Amino acid sequence: MSVINSDRSVCERRRILLVEDEPDLARLIRLNLESLQHEVTQVSSLTQARQVLQSKSFDLLLLDRMLSDGDGLTLCQQLRQEGKRLPCMMITARDSESDIVLGLESGADDYMVKPFSVLELRARVKALLRRADQQAADQYALTFDELVIDSKTREVTAANQPLTLTAREFDLLYYLAQHPRQVFSRMQLLEAVWGYSYAGYEHTVNSHINRLRAKLACCPNSNELVQTVWGVGYKFAPPAAH
């Protein structure tokens, strides 16, 4: 087992892409993030965002949903389909529960509803960067009998068969596998994997667990890998850990 260490801190200057078409709000966000010593690139459309992402790398994406040329959610979905793990925070006035759940399940790492406090925005940006650093620091392969989870390549094989997992399914499996036999509540998993812990969204964890179990079916004793602890939550219980 090899480990790649990371010395990056949240105070380090980061590149942030802000996709927001309200000029006053965009300026307010940019000034606050620049006060944290970050480099902020601001665009106002999905077309501009895609062009910039092709030519420059970023550490964080702040993305409005209601833009002149479409729903910002499509860009987030595209990035996840391409396997890109650029942290993404949705910033939008769409505040229904279904909108929030859709955004988070489509790959957003956080979801802020307008209007919001700039102090909360700064805190959430710091938390997302911190979480991204931790993920970079924990890059190694975990092996449990015939199940191999490689966080560097984000590949999973079960009984020598490659599994196709969504980004969130991989994050959930990897987090559980990092803590074999430890029981986590749904709220704890929401906080650790999704980055939020709002009551009412526990079904998000349930649906991801069910899909994950179905994809692990080719692995021996797959029914025992991700177990339900009734009244509490879930745990990863491999037959053997190396």
CSV table of C-alpha atoms in Angstrom, one decimal:
chain,number,residue,atom,x,y,z
A,1,MET,CA,0.0,0.0,0.0
A,2,SER,CA,1.5,3.3,-1.1
A,3,VAL,CA,0.4,6.7,0.1
A,4,ILE,CA,0.8,10.1,-1.7
A,5,ASN,CA,1.1,12.9,0.8
A,6,SER,CA,-0.1,16.4,0.2
A,7,ASP,CA,1.3,19.5,1.9
A,8,ARG,CA,-1.3,21.8,0.4
A,9,SER,CA,-3.3,24.0,2.8
A,10,VAL,CA,-6.5,25.9,2.5
A,11,CYS,CA,-4.5,29.1,2.8
A,12,GLU,CA,-2.6,28.3,-0.4
A,13,ARG,CA,-3.6,30.4,-3.4
A,14,ARG,CA,-6.1,28.5,-5.5
A,15,ARG,CA,-7.7,28.9,-8.9
A,16,ILE,CA,-11.4,29.3,-8.8
A,17,LEU,CA,-13.8,29.5,-11.7
A,18,LEU,CA,-16.9,31.5,-11.0
A,19,VAL,CA,-19.8,31.1,-13.5
A,20,GLU,CA,-22.4,33.8,-12.6
A,21,ASP,CA,-24.3,36.2,-14.8
A,22,GLU,CA,-25.5,38.7,-12.1
A,23,PRO,CA,-22.7,41.4,-12.3
A,24,ASP,CA,-23.1,42.7,-8.7
A,25,LEU,CA,-23.2,39.3,-7.1
A,26,ALA,CA,-20.3,38.1,-9.2
A,27,ARG,CA,-18.2,41.1,-8.1
A,28,LEU,CA,-19.1,40.5,-4.5
A,29,ILE,CA,-18.1,36.9,-4.6
A,30,ARG,CA,-14.9,37.6,-6.5
A,31,LEU,CA,-13.8,40.3,-4.1
A,32,ASN,CA,-14.4,38.0,-1.1
A,33,LEU,CA,-12.6,35.1,-2.6
A,34,GLU,CA,-9.7,37.3,-3.7
A,35,SER,CA,-9.5,38.6,-0.1
A,36,LEU,CA,-8.6,34.9,0.8
A,37,GLN,CA,-5.7,35.2,-1.7
A,38,HIS,CA,-7.4,33.0,-4.4
A,39,GLU,CA,-7.2,33.7,-8.1
A,40,VAL,CA,-10.8,34.1,-9.5
A,41,THR,CA,-11.8,33.8,-13.1
A,42,GLN,CA,-15.3,35.0,-13.7
A,43,VAL,CA,-17.5,34.2,-16.7
A,44,SER,CA,-21.2,34.7,-17.3
A,45,SER,CA,-22.2,31.7,-19.5
A,46,LEU,CA,-21.8,28.0,-20.0
A,47,THR,CA,-20.2,28.5,-23.3
A,48,GLN,CA,-17.5,30.7,-21.8
A,49,ALA,CA,-17.1,28.3,-18.9
A,50,ARG,CA,-16.4,25.3,-21.2
A,51,GLN,CA,-13.9,27.3,-23.2
A,52,VAL,CA,-12.0,28.4,-20.1
A,53,LEU,CA,-12.0,24.8,-18.6
A,54,GLN,CA,-10.4,23.5,-21.8
A,55,SER,CA,-7.5,25.9,-21.5
A,56,LYS,CA,-6.9,26.2,-17.8
A,57,SER,CA,-7.1,24.0,-14.7
A,58,PHE,CA,-9.0,25.0,-11.6
A,59,ASP,CA,-9.2,23.9,-8.0
A,60,LEU,CA,-12.9,24.8,-7.5
A,61,LEU,CA,-16.0,25.6,-9.6
A,62,LEU,CA,-18.7,28.0,-8.4
A,63,LEU,CA,-21.6,27.5,-10.7
A,64,ASP,CA,-25.0,29.3,-11.1
A,65,ARG,CA,-27.9,27.3,-12.5
A,66,MET,CA,-30.0,29.8,-14.4
A,67,LEU,CA,-27.7,31.1,-17.0
A,68,SER,CA,-28.4,32.8,-20.4
A,69,ASP,CA,-27.5,29.7,-22.4
A,70,GLY,CA,-28.8,26.9,-20.2
A,71,ASP,CA,-28.8,25.2,-16.8
A,72,GLY,CA,-25.5,25.2,-15.0
A,73,LEU,CA,-26.3,21.7,-13.8
A,74,THR,CA,-25.6,20.4,-17.3
A,75,LEU,CA,-21.9,21.5,-17.0
A,76,CYS,CA,-21.6,19.8,-13.6
A,77,GLN,CA,-23.1,16.6,-15.1
A,78,GLN,CA,-20.7,16.8,-18.1
A,79,LEU,CA,-17.7,17.1,-15.9
A,80,ARG,CA,-18.7,14.1,-13.8
A,81,GLN,CA,-19.5,12.0,-16.9
A,82,GLU,CA,-15.9,12.8,-18.1
A,83,GLY,CA,-14.6,11.5,-14.8
A,84,LYS,CA,-13.4,15.0,-13.7
A,85,ARG,CA,-13.5,15.5,-9.9
A,86,LEU,CA,-13.2,19.3,-9.9
A,87,PRO,CA,-15.1,20.3,-6.7
A,88,CYS,CA,-18.3,22.1,-7.7
A,89,MET,CA,-20.6,24.3,-5.7
A,90,MET,CA,-23.9,25.3,-7.1
A,91,ILE,CA,-25.0,28.9,-6.4
A,92,THR,CA,-28.6,29.4,-7.3
A,93,ALA,CA,-32.0,30.8,-6.5
A,94,ARG,CA,-33.7,27.4,-7.2
A,95,ASP,CA,-34.4,26.4,-3.6
A,96,SER,CA,-36.9,23.6,-3.7
A,97,GLU,CA,-36.0,20.3,-2.1
A,98,SER,CA,-36.2,18.5,-5.5
A,99,ASP,CA,-33.8,21.1,-7.0
A,100,ILE,CA,-31.3,20.7,-4.2
A,101,VAL,CA,-31.4,16.9,-4.3
A,102,LEU,CA,-31.1,16.9,-8.1
A,103,GLY,CA,-28.1,19.2,-7.9
A,104,LEU,CA,-26.3,17.1,-5.3
A,105,GLU,CA,-27.1,13.8,-6.9
A,106,SER,CA,-25.9,15.1,-10.3
A,107,GLY,CA,-22.4,15.6,-8.9
A,108,ALA,CA,-22.4,19.0,-7.1
A,109,ASP,CA,-20.3,18.9,-3.9
A,110,ASP,CA,-22.3,21.7,-2.3
A,111,TYR,CA,-25.4,23.8,-3.0
A,112,MET,CA,-26.0,27.3,-1.8
A,113,VAL,CA,-29.3,29.1,-2.2
A,114,LYS,CA,-29.5,32.8,-3.0
A,115,PRO,CA,-29.5,35.1,-1.1
A,116,PHE,CA,-26.7,33.9,1.1
A,117,SER,CA,-24.2,35.2,3.6
A,118,VAL,CA,-20.7,35.8,2.1
A,119,LEU,CA,-19.3,34.6,5.4
A,120,GLU,CA,-21.0,31.3,4.9
A,121,LEU,CA,-19.8,31.2,1.3
A,122,ARG,CA,-16.2,31.7,2.4
A,123,ALA,CA,-16.6,29.0,5.1
A,124,ARG,CA,-18.0,26.5,2.6
A,125,VAL,CA,-15.3,27.3,0.0
A,126,LYS,CA,-12.6,26.6,2.7
A,127,ALA,CA,-14.4,23.3,3.6
A,128,LEU,CA,-14.5,22.2,0.0
A,129,LEU,CA,-10.9,22.9,-0.6
A,130,ARG,CA,-10.0,21.2,2.7
A,131,ARG,CA,-11.9,18.1,1.6
A,132,ALA,CA,-10.3,18.1,-1.8
A,133,ASP,CA,-6.9,18.2,-0.2
A,134,GLN,CA,-7.7,15.3,2.1
A,135,GLN,CA,-8.8,13.2,-0.9
A,136,ALA,CA,-5.5,14.0,-2.6
A,137,ALA,CA,-3.6,13.0,0.5
A,138,ASP,CA,-5.4,9.7,0.8
A,139,GLN,CA,-4.5,8.4,-2.7
A,140,TYR,CA,-3.8,4.7,-2.4
A,141,ALA,CA,-5.3,1.3,-3.4
A,142,LEU,CA,-7.3,-0.7,-0.9
A,143,THR,CA,-7.5,-4.5,-1.4
A,144,PHE,CA,-10.1,-6.8,0.2
A,145,ASP,CA,-9.9,-10.3,-1.0
A,146,GLU,CA,-11.0,-10.0,-4.7
A,147,LEU,CA,-12.1,-6.4,-4.4
A,148,VAL,CA,-9.5,-3.7,-5.4
A,149,ILE,CA,-10.3,0.0,-5.0
A,150,ASP,CA,-7.7,2.3,-6.4
A,151,SER,CA,-8.3,6.0,-5.5
A,152,LYS,CA,-5.5,7.2,-7.7
A,153,THR,CA,-7.0,5.9,-10.9
A,154,ARG,CA,-10.5,5.8,-9.4
A,155,GLU,CA,-10.9,2.2,-10.7
A,156,VAL,CA,-12.6,-0.7,-9.0
A,157,THR,CA,-12.2,-4.3,-9.8
A,158,ALA,CA,-14.2,-7.2,-8.3
A,159,ALA,CA,-13.1,-10.8,-9.1
A,160,ASN,CA,-10.9,-9.3,-11.8
A,161,GLN,CA,-13.9,-7.6,-13.4
A,162,PRO,CA,-13.8,-3.8,-13.8
A,163,LEU,CA,-16.8,-2.0,-12.3
A,164,THR,CA,-18.3,1.1,-13.8
A,165,LEU,CA,-19.2,3.4,-10.9
A,166,THR,CA,-20.3,7.0,-10.9
A,167,ALA,CA,-18.1,9.5,-9.1
A,168,ARG,CA,-20.3,9.6,-6.1
A,169,GLU,CA,-20.6,5.8,-5.9
A,170,PHE,CA,-16.9,5.5,-6.0
A,171,ASP,CA,-16.5,8.1,-3.2
A,172,LEU,CA,-19.1,6.3,-1.1
A,173,LEU,CA,-17.4,2.9,-1.5
A,174,TYR,CA,-14.0,4.2,-0.9
A,175,TYR,CA,-15.0,6.0,2.2
A,176,LEU,CA,-16.7,2.9,3.7
A,177,ALA,CA,-13.7,0.8,2.7
A,178,GLN,CA,-11.3,3.1,4.4
A,179,HIS,CA,-13.1,2.2,7.7
A,180,PRO,CA,-13.8,-1.5,7.6
A,181,ARG,CA,-16.6,-2.7,9.9
A,182,GLN,CA,-17.2,0.8,11.2
A,183,VAL,CA,-20.9,1.7,11.3
A,184,PHE,CA,-21.9,5.1,9.8
A,185,SER,CA,-25.3,6.7,10.0
A,186,ARG,CA,-26.8,8.1,6.8
A,187,MET,CA,-26.3,11.6,8.1
A,188,GLN,CA,-22.6,10.8,8.8
A,189,LEU,CA,-22.2,9.5,5.2
A,190,LEU,CA,-23.9,12.6,3.8
A,191,GLU,CA,-21.5,14.8,5.6
A,192,ALA,CA,-18.4,12.8,4.8
A,193,VAL,CA,-19.1,11.9,1.1
A,194,TRP,CA,-21.6,14.6,-0.1
A,195,GLY,CA,-20.3,17.4,2.2
A,196,TYR,CA,-23.7,18.2,3.7
A,197,SER,CA,-25.9,16.8,6.4
A,198,TYR,CA,-29.4,18.1,6.0
A,199,ALA,CA,-32.2,16.1,7.4
A,200,GLY,CA,-34.5,14.7,4.8
A,201,TYR,CA,-31.9,13.7,2.3
A,202,GLU,CA,-31.0,10.3,3.8
A,203,HIS,CA,-32.8,8.6,0.9
A,204,THR,CA,-29.9,9.9,-1.3
A,205,VAL,CA,-27.6,7.5,0.6
A,206,ASN,CA,-30.1,4.7,0.4
A,207,SER,CA,-30.3,4.9,-3.4
A,208,HIS,CA,-26.5,5.1,-3.8
A,209,ILE,CA,-26.0,2.1,-1.5
A,210,ASN,CA,-28.6,0.0,-3.5
A,211,ARG,CA,-26.9,0.9,-6.8
A,212,LEU,CA,-23.5,0.1,-5.3
A,213,ARG,CA,-24.6,-3.3,-4.1
A,214,ALA,CA,-26.0,-4.1,-7.5
A,215,LYS,CA,-22.6,-3.3,-9.2
A,216,LEU,CA,-20.7,-5.3,-6.6
A,217,ALA,CA,-22.8,-8.4,-7.4
A,218,CYS,CA,-20.0,-10.1,-9.3
A,219,CYS,CA,-17.7,-10.1,-6.3
A,220,PRO,CA,-17.8,-13.2,-4.0
A,221,ASN,CA,-20.0,-12.7,-1.0
A,222,SER,CA,-21.1,-9.4,-2.4
A,223,ASN,CA,-24.2,-9.3,-0.3
A,224,GLU,CA,-21.9,-9.1,2.8
A,225,LEU,CA,-19.7,-6.3,1.6
A,226,VAL,CA,-21.9,-3.3,2.3
A,227,GLN,CA,-24.2,-4.3,5.2
A,228,THR,CA,-27.2,-2.6,6.6
A,229,VAL,CA,-27.1,-2.1,10.4
A,230,TRP,CA,-30.8,-1.7,11.1
A,231,GLY,CA,-31.7,1.4,13.0
A,232,VAL,CA,-28.2,2.8,12.6
A,233,GLY,CA,-26.9,2.9,9.0
A,234,TYR,CA,-24.3,1.0,7.0
A,235,LYS,CA,-20.9,-0.6,7.3
A,236,PHE,CA,-18.3,-2.1,5.0
A,237,ALA,CA,-17.6,-5.7,6.1
A,238,PRO,CA,-15.1,-7.5,3.7
A,239,PRO,CA,-14.3,-11.1,4.3
A,240,ALA,CA,-10.6,-10.4,4.4
A,241,ALA,CA,-8.5,-7.1,4.4
A,242,HIS,CA,-4.9,-6.8,3.4
